[in-house]
PDB file of C-alpha atoms and ligand atoms in Angstrom:
ATOM      1  CA  MET A 219      59.777  18.370 -74.652  1.00  0.00           C
ATOM      2  CA  THR A 220      56.839  16.686 -71.284  1.00  0.00           C
ATOM      3  CA  THR A 221      57.811  13.329 -69.551  1.00  0.00           C
ATOM      4  CA  ALA A 222      55.530  10.768 -70.326  1.00  0.00           C
ATOM      5  CA  GLY A 223      51.980  10.290 -69.325  1.00  0.00           C
ATOM      6  CA  SER A 224      51.656  14.237 -67.338  1.00  0.00           C
ATOM      7  CA  ALA A 225      50.592  17.609 -69.228  1.00  0.00           C
ATOM      8  CA  PRO A 226      52.848  20.206 -69.911  1.00  0.00           C
ATOM      9  CA  ARG A 227      52.380  23.164 -67.241  1.00  0.00           C
ATOM     10  CA  ARG A 228      50.970  26.198 -69.357  1.00  0.00           C
ATOM     11  CA  GLY A 229      51.236  28.212 -65.697  1.00  0.00           C
ATOM     12  CA  GLY A 230      54.502  27.383 -64.976  1.00  0.00           C
ATOM     13  CA  PHE A 231      55.531  27.079 -61.279  1.00  0.00           C
ATOM     14  CA  SER A 232      53.931  29.259 -58.778  1.00  0.00           C
ATOM     15  CA  GLU A 233      54.487  29.774 -55.272  1.00  0.00           C
ATOM     16  CA  ASP A 234      50.380  29.660 -54.752  1.00  0.00           C
ATOM     17  CA  GLY A 235      49.838  26.848 -56.979  1.00  0.00           C
ATOM     18  CA  SER A 236      53.604  24.622 -55.232  1.00  0.00           C
ATOM     19  CA  ALA A 237      51.547  21.371 -54.330  1.00  0.00           C
ATOM     20  CA  GLU A 238      48.836  21.625 -57.095  1.00  0.00           C
ATOM     21  CA  ILE A 239      51.861  21.591 -59.508  1.00  0.00           C
ATOM     22  CA  VAL A 240      53.971  18.573 -57.670  1.00  0.00           C
ATOM     23  CA  LEU A 241      51.428  16.508 -57.182  1.00  0.00           C
ATOM     24  CA  GLU A 242      50.879  16.592 -60.976  1.00  0.00           C
ATOM     25  CA  SER A 243      53.784  14.594 -61.898  1.00  0.00           C
ATOM     26  CA  PHE A 244      52.438  11.826 -59.242  1.00  0.00           C
ATOM     27  CA  ALA A 245      49.410  11.597 -60.531  1.00  0.00           C
ATOM     28  CA  HIS A 246      49.851   8.421 -62.773  1.00  0.00           C
ATOM     29  CA  THR A 247      51.630   6.510 -60.332  1.00  0.00           C
ATOM     30  CA  PRO A 248      50.981   2.729 -60.478  1.00  0.00           C
ATOM     31  CA  ASP A 249      50.439   2.043 -56.889  1.00  0.00           C
ATOM     32  CA  PRO A 250      47.759   3.529 -54.665  1.00  0.00           C
ATOM     33  CA  ARG A 251      48.929   3.150 -51.653  1.00  0.00           C
ATOM     34  CA  LEU A 252      51.892   4.699 -52.505  1.00  0.00           C
ATOM     35  CA  LYS A 253      50.480   7.471 -54.966  1.00  0.00           C
ATOM     36  CA  ARG A 254      48.395   8.136 -50.920  1.00  0.00           C
ATOM     37  CA  LEU A 255      51.615   8.386 -49.499  1.00  0.00           C
ATOM     38  CA  MET A 256      53.404  11.023 -52.119  1.00  0.00           C
ATOM     39  CA  THR A 257      50.231  12.627 -51.975  1.00  0.00           C
ATOM     40  CA  SER A 258      50.141  13.675 -48.566  1.00  0.00           C
ATOM     41  CA  PHE A 259      54.062  14.298 -48.141  1.00  0.00           C
ATOM     42  CA  VAL A 260      53.701  17.105 -50.421  1.00  0.00           C
ATOM     43  CA  GLU A 261      50.444  18.481 -49.134  1.00  0.00           C
ATOM     44  CA  HIS A 262      51.892  18.919 -45.769  1.00  0.00           C
ATOM     45  CA  LEU A 263      55.706  19.664 -46.922  1.00  0.00           C
ATOM     46  CA  HIS A 264      54.684  22.880 -48.662  1.00  0.00           C
ATOM     47  CA  ALA A 265      52.031  23.807 -46.239  1.00  0.00           C
ATOM     48  CA  PHE A 266      55.663  23.620 -43.784  1.00  0.00           C
ATOM     49  CA  VAL A 267      57.389  25.801 -46.247  1.00  0.00           C
ATOM     50  CA  LYS A 268      54.809  27.546 -46.308  1.00  0.00           C
ATOM     51  CA  ASP A 269      54.040  28.241 -43.177  1.00  0.00           C
ATOM     52  CA  VAL A 270      57.584  29.201 -41.524  1.00  0.00           C
ATOM     53  CA  GLU A 271      59.246  30.427 -45.464  1.00  0.00           C
ATOM     54  CA  PRO A 272      62.627  29.314 -44.998  1.00  0.00           C
ATOM     55  CA  THR A 273      65.803  31.453 -45.800  1.00  0.00           C
ATOM     56  CA  GLU A 274      67.868  30.167 -48.892  1.00  0.00           C
ATOM     57  CA  GLU A 275      70.070  29.226 -45.319  1.00  0.00           C
ATOM     58  CA  GLU A 276      68.270  27.628 -43.169  1.00  0.00           C
ATOM     59  CA  TRP A 277      67.107  25.606 -46.231  1.00  0.00           C
ATOM     60  CA  GLU A 278      70.342  24.633 -46.457  1.00  0.00           C
ATOM     61  CA  GLN A 279      70.990  23.812 -43.266  1.00  0.00           C
ATOM     62  CA  ALA A 280      67.971  21.771 -42.552  1.00  0.00           C
ATOM     63  CA  ILE A 281      69.165  19.283 -45.553  1.00  0.00           C
ATOM     64  CA  GLY A 282      73.005  19.323 -44.490  1.00  0.00           C
ATOM     65  CA  PHE A 283      70.873  18.010 -41.045  1.00  0.00           C
ATOM     66  CA  LEU A 284      69.521  15.486 -42.788  1.00  0.00           C
ATOM     67  CA  THR A 285      72.771  14.902 -45.049  1.00  0.00           C
ATOM     68  CA  GLU A 286      74.607  14.088 -41.116  1.00  0.00           C
ATOM     69  CA  VAL A 287      71.799  12.325 -39.733  1.00  0.00           C
ATOM     70  CA  GLY A 288      72.079  10.027 -42.825  1.00  0.00           C
ATOM     71  CA  HIS A 289      76.007   9.207 -42.361  1.00  0.00           C
ATOM     72  CA  MET A 290      76.052   8.637 -38.175  1.00  0.00           C
ATOM     73  CA  CYS A 291      73.843   5.806 -39.771  1.00  0.00           C
ATOM     74  CA  ASP A 292      76.213   2.355 -39.896  1.00  0.00           C
ATOM     75  CA  ALA A 293      75.597  -1.304 -38.866  1.00  0.00           C
ATOM     76  CA  THR A 294      75.445  -0.347 -35.159  1.00  0.00           C
ATOM     77  CA  ARG A 295      73.512   3.222 -35.011  1.00  0.00           C
ATOM     78  CA  GLN A 296      70.951   4.307 -37.023  1.00  0.00           C
ATOM     79  CA  GLU A 297      70.487   8.024 -36.398  1.00  0.00           C
ATOM     80  CA  PHE A 298      67.332   8.217 -38.549  1.00  0.00           C
ATOM     81  CA  VAL A 299      65.876   5.767 -35.808  1.00  0.00           C
ATOM     82  CA  LEU A 300      66.901   7.793 -33.107  1.00  0.00           C
ATOM     83  CA  LEU A 301      65.422  11.159 -35.115  1.00  0.00           C
ATOM     84  CA  SER A 302      62.101   9.777 -35.677  1.00  0.00           C
ATOM     85  CA  ASP A 303      62.014   8.194 -31.409  1.00  0.00           C
ATOM     86  CA  VAL A 304      62.902  12.462 -30.575  1.00  0.00           C
ATOM     87  CA  LEU A 305      60.166  13.372 -32.807  1.00  0.00           C
ATOM     88  CA  GLY A 306      57.918  11.010 -31.511  1.00  0.00           C
ATOM     89  CA  VAL A 307      56.846   9.506 -34.653  1.00  0.00           C
ATOM     90  CA  SER A 308      57.945   5.927 -33.277  1.00  0.00           C
ATOM     91  CA  ALA A 309      55.697   6.199 -31.027  1.00  0.00           C
ATOM     92  CA  LEU A 310      52.767   7.613 -33.000  1.00  0.00           C
ATOM     93  CA  VAL A 311      53.284   5.011 -35.097  1.00  0.00           C
ATOM     94  CA  ASP A 312      53.669   2.420 -32.729  1.00  0.00           C
ATOM     95  CA  ALA A 313      50.429   3.449 -31.125  1.00  0.00           C
ATOM     96  CA  ILE A 314      48.777   3.534 -35.077  1.00  0.00           C
ATOM     97  CA  ASN A 315      49.638  -0.122 -35.260  1.00  0.00           C
ATOM     98  CA  HIS A 316      49.193  -1.537 -31.522  1.00  0.00           C
ATOM     99  CA  ARG A 317      45.201  -0.368 -30.802  1.00  0.00           C
ATOM    100  CA  ASN A 318      44.902  -3.385 -28.996  1.00  0.00           C
ATOM    101  CA  PRO A 319      42.360  -4.650 -27.016  1.00  0.00           C
ATOM    102  CA  ALA A 320      42.302  -2.049 -23.250  1.00  0.00           C
ATOM    103  CA  ALA A 321      42.734  -5.468 -21.308  1.00  0.00           C
ATOM    104  CA  ALA A 322      45.639  -6.197 -22.859  1.00  0.00           C
ATOM    105  CA  THR A 323      49.502  -5.246 -22.373  1.00  0.00           C
ATOM    106  CA  ASP A 324      50.759  -1.381 -23.893  1.00  0.00           C
ATOM    107  CA  SER A 325      53.371  -1.662 -26.392  1.00  0.00           C
ATOM    108  CA  THR A 326      56.010   0.851 -26.347  1.00  0.00           C
ATOM    109  CA  VAL A 327      59.021   1.649 -29.372  1.00  0.00           C
ATOM    110  CA  LEU A 328      61.302  -1.650 -29.749  1.00  0.00           C
ATOM    111  CA  GLY A 329      64.375   0.607 -29.735  1.00  0.00           C
ATOM    112  CA  PRO A 330      67.927   0.180 -31.430  1.00  0.00           C
ATOM    113  CA  PHE A 331      69.963  -1.792 -28.893  1.00  0.00           C
ATOM    114  CA  HIS A 332      68.213  -4.916 -29.597  1.00  0.00           C
ATOM    115  CA  MET A 333      70.606  -5.505 -32.633  1.00  0.00           C
ATOM    116  CA  VAL A 334      71.773  -8.733 -31.043  1.00  0.00           C
ATOM    117  CA  GLU A 335      69.436 -11.707 -30.088  1.00  0.00           C
ATOM    118  CA  SER A 336      69.182 -12.422 -27.544  1.00  0.00           C
ATOM    119  CA  PRO A 337      70.417 -15.830 -25.948  1.00  0.00           C
ATOM    120  CA  ARG A 338      67.914 -18.890 -25.029  1.00  0.00           C
ATOM    121  CA  ARG A 339      68.195 -19.004 -21.082  1.00  0.00           C
ATOM    122  CA  GLU A 340      66.863 -21.147 -18.478  1.00  0.00           C
ATOM    123  CA  LEU A 341      63.852 -19.595 -16.230  1.00  0.00           C
ATOM    124  CA  GLY A 342      65.840 -18.366 -13.091  1.00  0.00           C
ATOM    125  CA  SER A 343      69.447 -17.444 -15.006  1.00  0.00           C
ATOM    126  CA  ASP A 344      71.140 -14.506 -13.679  1.00  0.00           C
ATOM    127  CA  ILE A 345      71.009 -12.542 -17.125  1.00  0.00           C
ATOM    128  CA  SER A 346      73.822  -9.707 -15.540  1.00  0.00           C
ATOM    129  CA  LEU A 347      77.073 -11.116 -16.248  1.00  0.00           C
ATOM    130  CA  ASP A 348      78.622  -7.647 -15.064  1.00  0.00           C
ATOM    131  CA  HIS A 349      77.227  -7.970 -11.833  1.00  0.00           C
ATOM    132  CA  ASN A 350      76.632  -4.328 -12.083  1.00  0.00           C
ATOM    133  CA  GLY A 351      73.678  -3.168 -10.292  1.00  0.00           C
ATOM    134  CA  GLU A 352      71.591  -4.057  -7.170  1.00  0.00           C
ATOM    135  CA  PRO A 353      70.521  -7.267  -7.813  1.00  0.00           C
ATOM    136  CA  CYS A 354      66.496  -8.009  -8.591  1.00  0.00           C
ATOM    137  CA  VAL A 355      63.962 -10.822 -10.095  1.00  0.00           C
ATOM    138  CA  PHE A 356      61.857 -10.043 -12.557  1.00  0.00           C
ATOM    139  CA  ALA A 357      59.162 -11.764 -12.428  1.00  0.00           C
ATOM    140  CA  GLY A 358      55.664 -12.621 -14.073  1.00  0.00           C
ATOM    141  CA  GLN A 359      53.578 -14.356 -16.101  1.00  0.00           C
ATOM    142  CA  VAL A 360      51.904 -14.525 -19.833  1.00  0.00           C
ATOM    143  CA  ARG A 361      48.134 -15.004 -19.949  1.00  0.00           C
ATOM    144  CA  SER A 362      45.899 -13.910 -22.957  1.00  0.00           C
ATOM    145  CA  PHE A 363      42.891 -11.816 -22.899  1.00  0.00           C
ATOM    146  CA  ASP A 364      40.132 -14.093 -20.854  1.00  0.00           C
ATOM    147  CA  GLY A 365      43.241 -14.839 -18.474  1.00  0.00           C
ATOM    148  CA  THR A 366      44.002 -17.914 -19.439  1.00  0.00           C
ATOM    149  CA  PRO A 367      47.993 -18.625 -18.501  1.00  0.00           C
ATOM    150  CA  LEU A 368      50.468 -19.276 -22.284  1.00  0.00           C
ATOM    151  CA  PRO A 369      52.632 -22.203 -21.282  1.00  0.00           C
ATOM    152  CA  GLY A 370      56.294 -21.670 -23.235  1.00  0.00           C
ATOM    153  CA  ALA A 371      55.147 -17.973 -24.744  1.00  0.00           C
ATOM    154  CA  ARG A 372      58.238 -17.141 -25.895  1.00  0.00           C
ATOM    155  CA  VAL A 373      60.080 -13.864 -23.611  1.00  0.00           C
ATOM    156  CA  ASP A 374      62.888 -11.911 -24.306  1.00  0.00           C
ATOM    157  CA  VAL A 375      64.212  -9.917 -22.391  1.00  0.00           C
ATOM    158  CA  TRP A 376      67.377  -7.090 -22.719  1.00  0.00           C
ATOM    159  CA  GLN A 377      67.798  -4.104 -20.600  1.00  0.00           C
ATOM    160  CA  ALA A 378      70.668  -1.671 -19.672  1.00  0.00           C
ATOM    161  CA  ASN A 379      72.910  -2.058 -16.364  1.00  0.00           C
ATOM    162  CA  GLY A 380      73.638  -0.809 -13.551  1.00  0.00           C
ATOM    163  CA  ALA A 381      75.538   1.965 -14.382  1.00  0.00           C
ATOM    164  CA  GLY A 382      72.901   3.050 -17.955  1.00  0.00           C
ATOM    165  CA  PHE A 383      74.325   1.123 -20.884  1.00  0.00           C
ATOM    166  CA  TYR A 384      73.943  -1.439 -23.197  1.00  0.00           C
ATOM    167  CA  ASP A 385      76.421  -4.254 -23.537  1.00  0.00           C
ATOM    168  CA  VAL A 386      76.502  -3.050 -27.471  1.00  0.00           C
ATOM    169  CA  GLN A 387      77.614   0.070 -26.429  1.00  0.00           C
ATOM    170  CA  GLN A 388      80.648  -0.943 -24.042  1.00  0.00           C
ATOM    171  CA  PRO A 389      81.608  -4.704 -26.105  1.00  0.00           C
ATOM    172  CA  ASP A 390      85.049  -3.624 -24.281  1.00  0.00           C
ATOM    173  CA  VAL A 391      84.112  -3.150 -20.606  1.00  0.00           C
ATOM    174  CA  GLN A 392      80.754  -6.160 -20.839  1.00  0.00           C
ATOM    175  CA  PRO A 393      81.124  -9.623 -21.637  1.00  0.00           C
ATOM    176  CA  GLU A 394      79.016 -10.204 -24.949  1.00  0.00           C
ATOM    177  CA  ARG A 395      75.752 -10.708 -24.865  1.00  0.00           C
ATOM    178  CA  ASN A 396      74.962  -9.375 -21.055  1.00  0.00           C
ATOM    179  CA  LEU A 397      71.441  -8.861 -19.560  1.00  0.00           C
ATOM    180  CA  ARG A 398      69.501 -10.281 -22.537  1.00  0.00           C
ATOM    181  CA  GLY A 399      67.919 -13.228 -22.566  1.00  0.00           C
ATOM    182  CA  LEU A 400      65.569 -15.466 -24.542  1.00  0.00           C
ATOM    183  CA  PHE A 401      63.013 -17.525 -21.756  1.00  0.00           C
ATOM    184  CA  ALA A 402      59.962 -19.951 -22.203  1.00  0.00           C
ATOM    185  CA  ALA A 403      57.398 -19.443 -19.386  1.00  0.00           C
ATOM    186  CA  ASP A 404      56.715 -22.617 -17.657  1.00  0.00           C
ATOM    187  CA  ASP A 405      53.216 -24.458 -17.346  1.00  0.00           C
ATOM    188  CA  HIS A 406      51.421 -22.130 -16.232  1.00  0.00           C
ATOM    189  CA  GLY A 407      53.113 -19.140 -18.680  1.00  0.00           C
ATOM    190  CA  ARG A 408      55.595 -18.059 -15.827  1.00  0.00           C
ATOM    191  CA  PHE A 409      59.137 -16.784 -16.256  1.00  0.00           C
ATOM    192  CA  TRP A 410      61.484 -15.682 -14.241  1.00  0.00           C
ATOM    193  CA  LEU A 411      65.105 -14.571 -14.428  1.00  0.00           C
ATOM    194  CA  ARG A 412      67.425 -12.748 -11.996  1.00  0.00           C
ATOM    195  CA  THR A 413      68.639  -9.356 -13.072  1.00  0.00           C
ATOM    196  CA  VAL A 414      70.297  -6.349 -11.450  1.00  0.00           C
ATOM    197  CA  VAL A 415      67.666  -2.721 -12.121  1.00  0.00           C
ATOM    198  CA  PRO A 416      68.409  -1.312 -14.175  1.00  0.00           C
ATOM    199  CA  ARG A 417      69.623   2.922 -14.182  1.00  0.00           C
ATOM    200  CA  HIS A 418      67.869   5.087 -16.526  1.00  0.00           C
ATOM    201  CA  TYR A 419      70.031   6.326 -18.887  1.00  0.00           C
ATOM    202  CA  PRO A 420      71.064   9.191 -22.074  1.00  0.00           C
ATOM    203  CA  ILE A 421      70.445   8.357 -25.731  1.00  0.00           C
ATOM    204  CA  PRO A 422      72.860   8.382 -28.302  1.00  0.00           C
ATOM    205  CA  ASP A 423      73.719  11.683 -28.255  1.00  0.00           C
ATOM    206  CA  ASP A 424      77.168  12.468 -29.495  1.00  0.00           C
ATOM    207  CA  GLY A 425      75.206  13.293 -32.971  1.00  0.00           C
ATOM    208  CA  PRO A 426      73.123  15.700 -35.069  1.00  0.00           C
ATOM    209  CA  VAL A 427      70.055  14.115 -33.145  1.00  0.00           C
ATOM    210  CA  GLY A 428      72.003  15.333 -29.883  1.00  0.00           C
ATOM    211  CA  ARG A 429      73.050  18.930 -31.314  1.00  0.00           C
ATOM    212  CA  LEU A 430      69.316  19.247 -31.768  1.00  0.00           C
ATOM    213  CA  LEU A 431      68.095  18.408 -28.337  1.00  0.00           C
ATOM    214  CA  ASP A 432      71.266  20.652 -27.207  1.00  0.00           C
ATOM    215  CA  ALA A 433      69.907  23.686 -29.820  1.00  0.00           C
ATOM    216  CA  THR A 434      65.710  23.062 -28.235  1.00  0.00           C
ATOM    217  CA  GLY A 435      66.521  22.557 -24.507  1.00  0.00           C
ATOM    218  CA  ARG A 436      65.826  19.238 -24.511  1.00  0.00           C
ATOM    219  CA  HIS A 437      67.360  16.437 -22.590  1.00  0.00           C
ATOM    220  CA  PRO A 438      68.313  12.923 -23.795  1.00  0.00           C
ATOM    221  CA  ASN A 439      67.218  11.074 -20.689  1.00  0.00           C
ATOM    222  CA  ARG A 440      65.366   7.829 -20.323  1.00  0.00           C
ATOM    223  CA  PRO A 441      63.863   6.600 -17.657  1.00  0.00           C
ATOM    224  CA  ALA A 442      64.985   2.789 -15.552  1.00  0.00           C
ATOM    225  CA  HIS A 443      62.861   0.280 -18.388  1.00  0.00           C
ATOM    226  CA  ILE A 444      63.655  -3.067 -18.865  1.00  0.00           C
ATOM    227  CA  HIS A 445      62.672  -4.045 -22.929  1.00  0.00           C
ATOM    228  CA  VAL A 446      60.758  -6.429 -23.266  1.00  0.00           C
ATOM    229  CA  ILE A 447      59.350  -8.948 -26.693  1.00  0.00           C
ATOM    230  CA  ALA A 448      56.113 -11.564 -25.471  1.00  0.00           C
ATOM    231  CA  GLU A 449      55.064 -13.882 -27.956  1.00  0.00           C
ATOM    232  CA  ALA A 450      52.701 -16.782 -27.947  1.00  0.00           C
ATOM    233  CA  ASP A 451      50.825 -18.825 -30.895  1.00  0.00           C
ATOM    234  CA  GLY A 452      47.515 -17.154 -32.069  1.00  0.00           C
ATOM    235  CA  HIS A 453      48.379 -13.784 -29.685  1.00  0.00           C
ATOM    236  CA  THR A 454      49.578 -10.729 -31.160  1.00  0.00           C
ATOM    237  CA  PRO A 455      53.639 -10.255 -30.485  1.00  0.00           C
ATOM    238  CA  LEU A 456      53.561  -7.923 -27.857  1.00  0.00           C
ATOM    239  CA  THR A 457      57.171  -5.363 -27.776  1.00  0.00           C
ATOM    240  CA  THR A 458      57.226  -3.473 -24.575  1.00  0.00           C
ATOM    241  CA  HIS A 459      58.964  -1.823 -21.249  1.00  0.00           C
ATOM    242  CA  VAL A 460      58.620  -2.302 -17.651  1.00  0.00           C
ATOM    243  CA  PHE A 461      59.396   1.034 -16.683  1.00  0.00           C
ATOM    244  CA  VAL A 462      60.915   1.344 -13.033  1.00  0.00           C
ATOM    245  CA  GLU A 463      58.693   3.463 -10.477  1.00  0.00           C
ATOM    246  CA  GLY A 464      60.690   6.640  -8.520  1.00  0.00           C
ATOM    247  CA  SER A 465      62.750   6.202 -11.379  1.00  0.00           C
ATOM    248  CA  PRO A 466      63.901  10.432 -13.231  1.00  0.00           C
ATOM    249  CA  TYR A 467      62.400  10.969 -16.119  1.00  0.00           C
ATOM    250  CA  LEU A 468      59.318   8.834 -16.081  1.00  0.00           C
ATOM    251  CA  ASP A 469      57.790  12.755 -17.151  1.00  0.00           C
ATOM    252  CA  SER A 470      60.531  13.587 -20.125  1.00  0.00           C
ATOM    253  CA  ASP A 471      61.476  11.005 -21.852  1.00  0.00           C
ATOM    254  CA  ALA A 472      63.150  12.454 -24.776  1.00  0.00           C
ATOM    255  CA  VAL A 473      61.184   9.241 -27.029  1.00  0.00           C
ATOM    256  CA  PHE A 474      57.851   9.744 -25.483  1.00  0.00           C
ATOM    257  CA  GLY A 475      57.696   5.575 -24.611  1.00  0.00           C
ATOM    258  CA  VAL A 476      56.482   5.948 -21.255  1.00  0.00           C
ATOM    259  CA  LYS A 477      52.844   4.954 -20.621  1.00  0.00           C
ATOM    260  CA  ARG A 478      51.513   4.934 -17.509  1.00  0.00           C
ATOM    261  CA  SER A 479      50.151   1.374 -16.909  1.00  0.00           C
ATOM    262  CA  LEU A 480      53.998   0.282 -17.674  1.00  0.00           C
ATOM    263  CA  ILE A 481      55.482   1.716 -14.780  1.00  0.00           C
ATOM    264  CA  ARG A 482      56.020  -1.087 -12.425  1.00  0.00           C
ATOM    265  CA  PRO A 483      57.678  -1.107  -8.241  1.00  0.00           C
ATOM    266  CA  VAL A 484      60.763  -2.261  -7.976  1.00  0.00           C
ATOM    267  CA  THR A 485      59.564  -4.448  -4.217  1.00  0.00           C
ATOM    268  CA  VAL A 486      61.426  -5.908  -1.699  1.00  0.00           C
ATOM    269  CA  ILE A 487      60.334  -8.859  -0.664  1.00  0.00           C
ATOM    270  CA  ASP A 488      60.927 -11.080   2.981  1.00  0.00           C
ATOM    271  CA  ASP A 489      60.295 -14.494   2.251  1.00  0.00           C
ATOM    272  CA  PRO A 490      62.669 -17.488   2.732  1.00  0.00           C
ATOM    273  CA  LEU A 491      60.640 -19.433   0.708  1.00  0.00           C
ATOM    274  CA  ARG A 492      60.234 -17.382  -2.657  1.00  0.00           C
ATOM    275  CA  ALA A 493      64.301 -16.256  -1.631  1.00  0.00           C
ATOM    276  CA  ASP A 494      64.799 -19.929  -2.432  1.00  0.00           C
ATOM    277  CA  HIS A 495      62.477 -21.096  -5.273  1.00  0.00           C
ATOM    278  CA  TYR A 496      63.965 -17.625  -6.536  1.00  0.00           C
ATOM    279  CA  ASP A 497      67.513 -19.546  -5.967  1.00  0.00           C
ATOM    280  CA  VAL A 498      68.335 -15.644  -4.377  1.00  0.00           C
ATOM    281  CA  SER A 499      69.036 -15.115  -0.896  1.00  0.00           C
ATOM    282  CA  ASN A 500      66.692 -13.449   1.841  1.00  0.00           C
ATOM    283  CA  PRO A 501      65.237 -10.760   1.432  1.00  0.00           C
ATOM    284  CA  PHE A 502      65.399  -9.462  -2.315  1.00  0.00           C
ATOM    285  CA  LYS A 503      63.917  -6.806  -4.818  1.00  0.00           C
ATOM    286  CA  LEU A 504      61.592  -7.586  -6.946  1.00  0.00           C
ATOM    287  CA  ILE A 505      60.124  -6.188 -10.341  1.00  0.00           C
ATOM    288  CA  GLU A 506      56.809  -8.457 -11.108  1.00  0.00           C
ATOM    289  CA  PHE A 507      55.407  -7.830 -14.728  1.00  0.00           C
ATOM    290  CA  ASP A 508      52.406  -9.839 -15.362  1.00  0.00           C
ATOM    291  CA  ILE A 509      52.110  -9.923 -19.578  1.00  0.00           C
ATOM    292  CA  VAL A 510      48.180 -10.256 -21.327  1.00  0.00           C
ATOM    293  CA  LEU A 511      49.192 -11.216 -25.036  1.00  0.00           C
ATOM    294  CA  ALA A 512      45.347 -10.336 -27.208  1.00  0.00           C
ATOM    295  CA  PRO A 513      44.556 -12.924 -29.565  1.00  0.00           C
ATOM    296  CA  VAL A 514      44.836 -12.859 -32.921  1.00  0.00           C
ATOM    297  CA  THR A 515      41.093 -12.437 -33.852  1.00  0.00           C
ATOM    298  CA  GLU A 516      40.523 -10.090 -31.204  1.00  0.00           C
ATOM    299  CA  ARG A 517      43.441  -7.412 -32.858  1.00  0.00           C
ATOM    300  CA  ALA A 518      41.088  -4.279 -33.016  1.00  0.00           C
TER     301      ALA A 518
HETATM  302  C1  BEZ B 303      66.208   2.044 -26.031  1.00  0.00           C
HETATM  303  O1  BEZ B 303      64.801   2.571 -25.091  1.00  0.00           O
HETATM  304  O2  BEZ B 303      66.680   1.088 -25.680  1.00  0.00           O
HETATM  305  C2  BEZ B 303      65.725   3.521 -26.173  1.00  0.00           C
HETATM  306  C3  BEZ B 303      64.508   3.502 -27.433  1.00  0.00           C
HETATM  307  C4  BEZ B 303      65.124   4.890 -28.439  1.00  0.00           C
HETATM  308  C5  BEZ B 303      66.189   5.325 -28.339  1.00  0.00           C
HETATM  309  C6  BEZ B 303      67.244   5.116 -27.757  1.00  0.00           C
HETATM  310  C7  BEZ B 303      67.235   3.689 -27.335  1.00  0.00           C
HETATM  311 FE1   FE B 304      66.212   0.878 -23.748  1.00  0.00          FE
END
């Protein structure tokens, strides 16, 4: 008996024609995008299997690995996203989907720690509730492509503390919503807040993805960074990071998120007037990060 819509395969399955035989079974997929996805997936998967010629034990191991990845996922841990991250696929999907014009600020991966909503905070607030780290000011201006400031732009910020942990990783240690804040830029598109200099940290490596990194001689670390999502009316939202200049791992980020254009120094400012403006003691540390958003119509 043949399945409705498929023709009988006279020669049966063969190694040489494996992909074509499987592709036939998808020939009547009504959704053209799904058909395109499955066609390319089957072609590449069969080519991969023919290339590496796995033993049956190896294939079982591969399936066991993916099964473990699935079992490691829950409301606070997404091991499949982590797998996509360490394979560079998250960075590639981001690059494909954000081919912004050169003048716009570069995007990078979202990461798994934006799992809770950032609390709305006043400009100038201190988002470091545990004061674990070197105090610093984080400030910038959100502008459109042509340099026009974007008043009221929303700037969502989250980061690890000076020990390299996010609040959600240490619910019994850090205050809830530590180092998170949603800010509205002022009339000149400017935002500023008090925080601590983030530290580099390892991605969660106590699961199958960590074992994969270990088995392949890779480290699990990310360079120090602050996550930012910036949004303004009429503009494409931007998900990005600011990387701390001089941080270890800038050249070997475990998830391939670093772009040179996103690296900023922590500068020491000796200026009583500016210290006063930011409500910090003089001298103070500052990370400056201006953000340029692409108008929706000018998106490539
Ligand atoms: C992060 O930056 O928060 C992150 C990104 C990818 C994987 C793990 C963590
Ligand atoms: Fe991060």
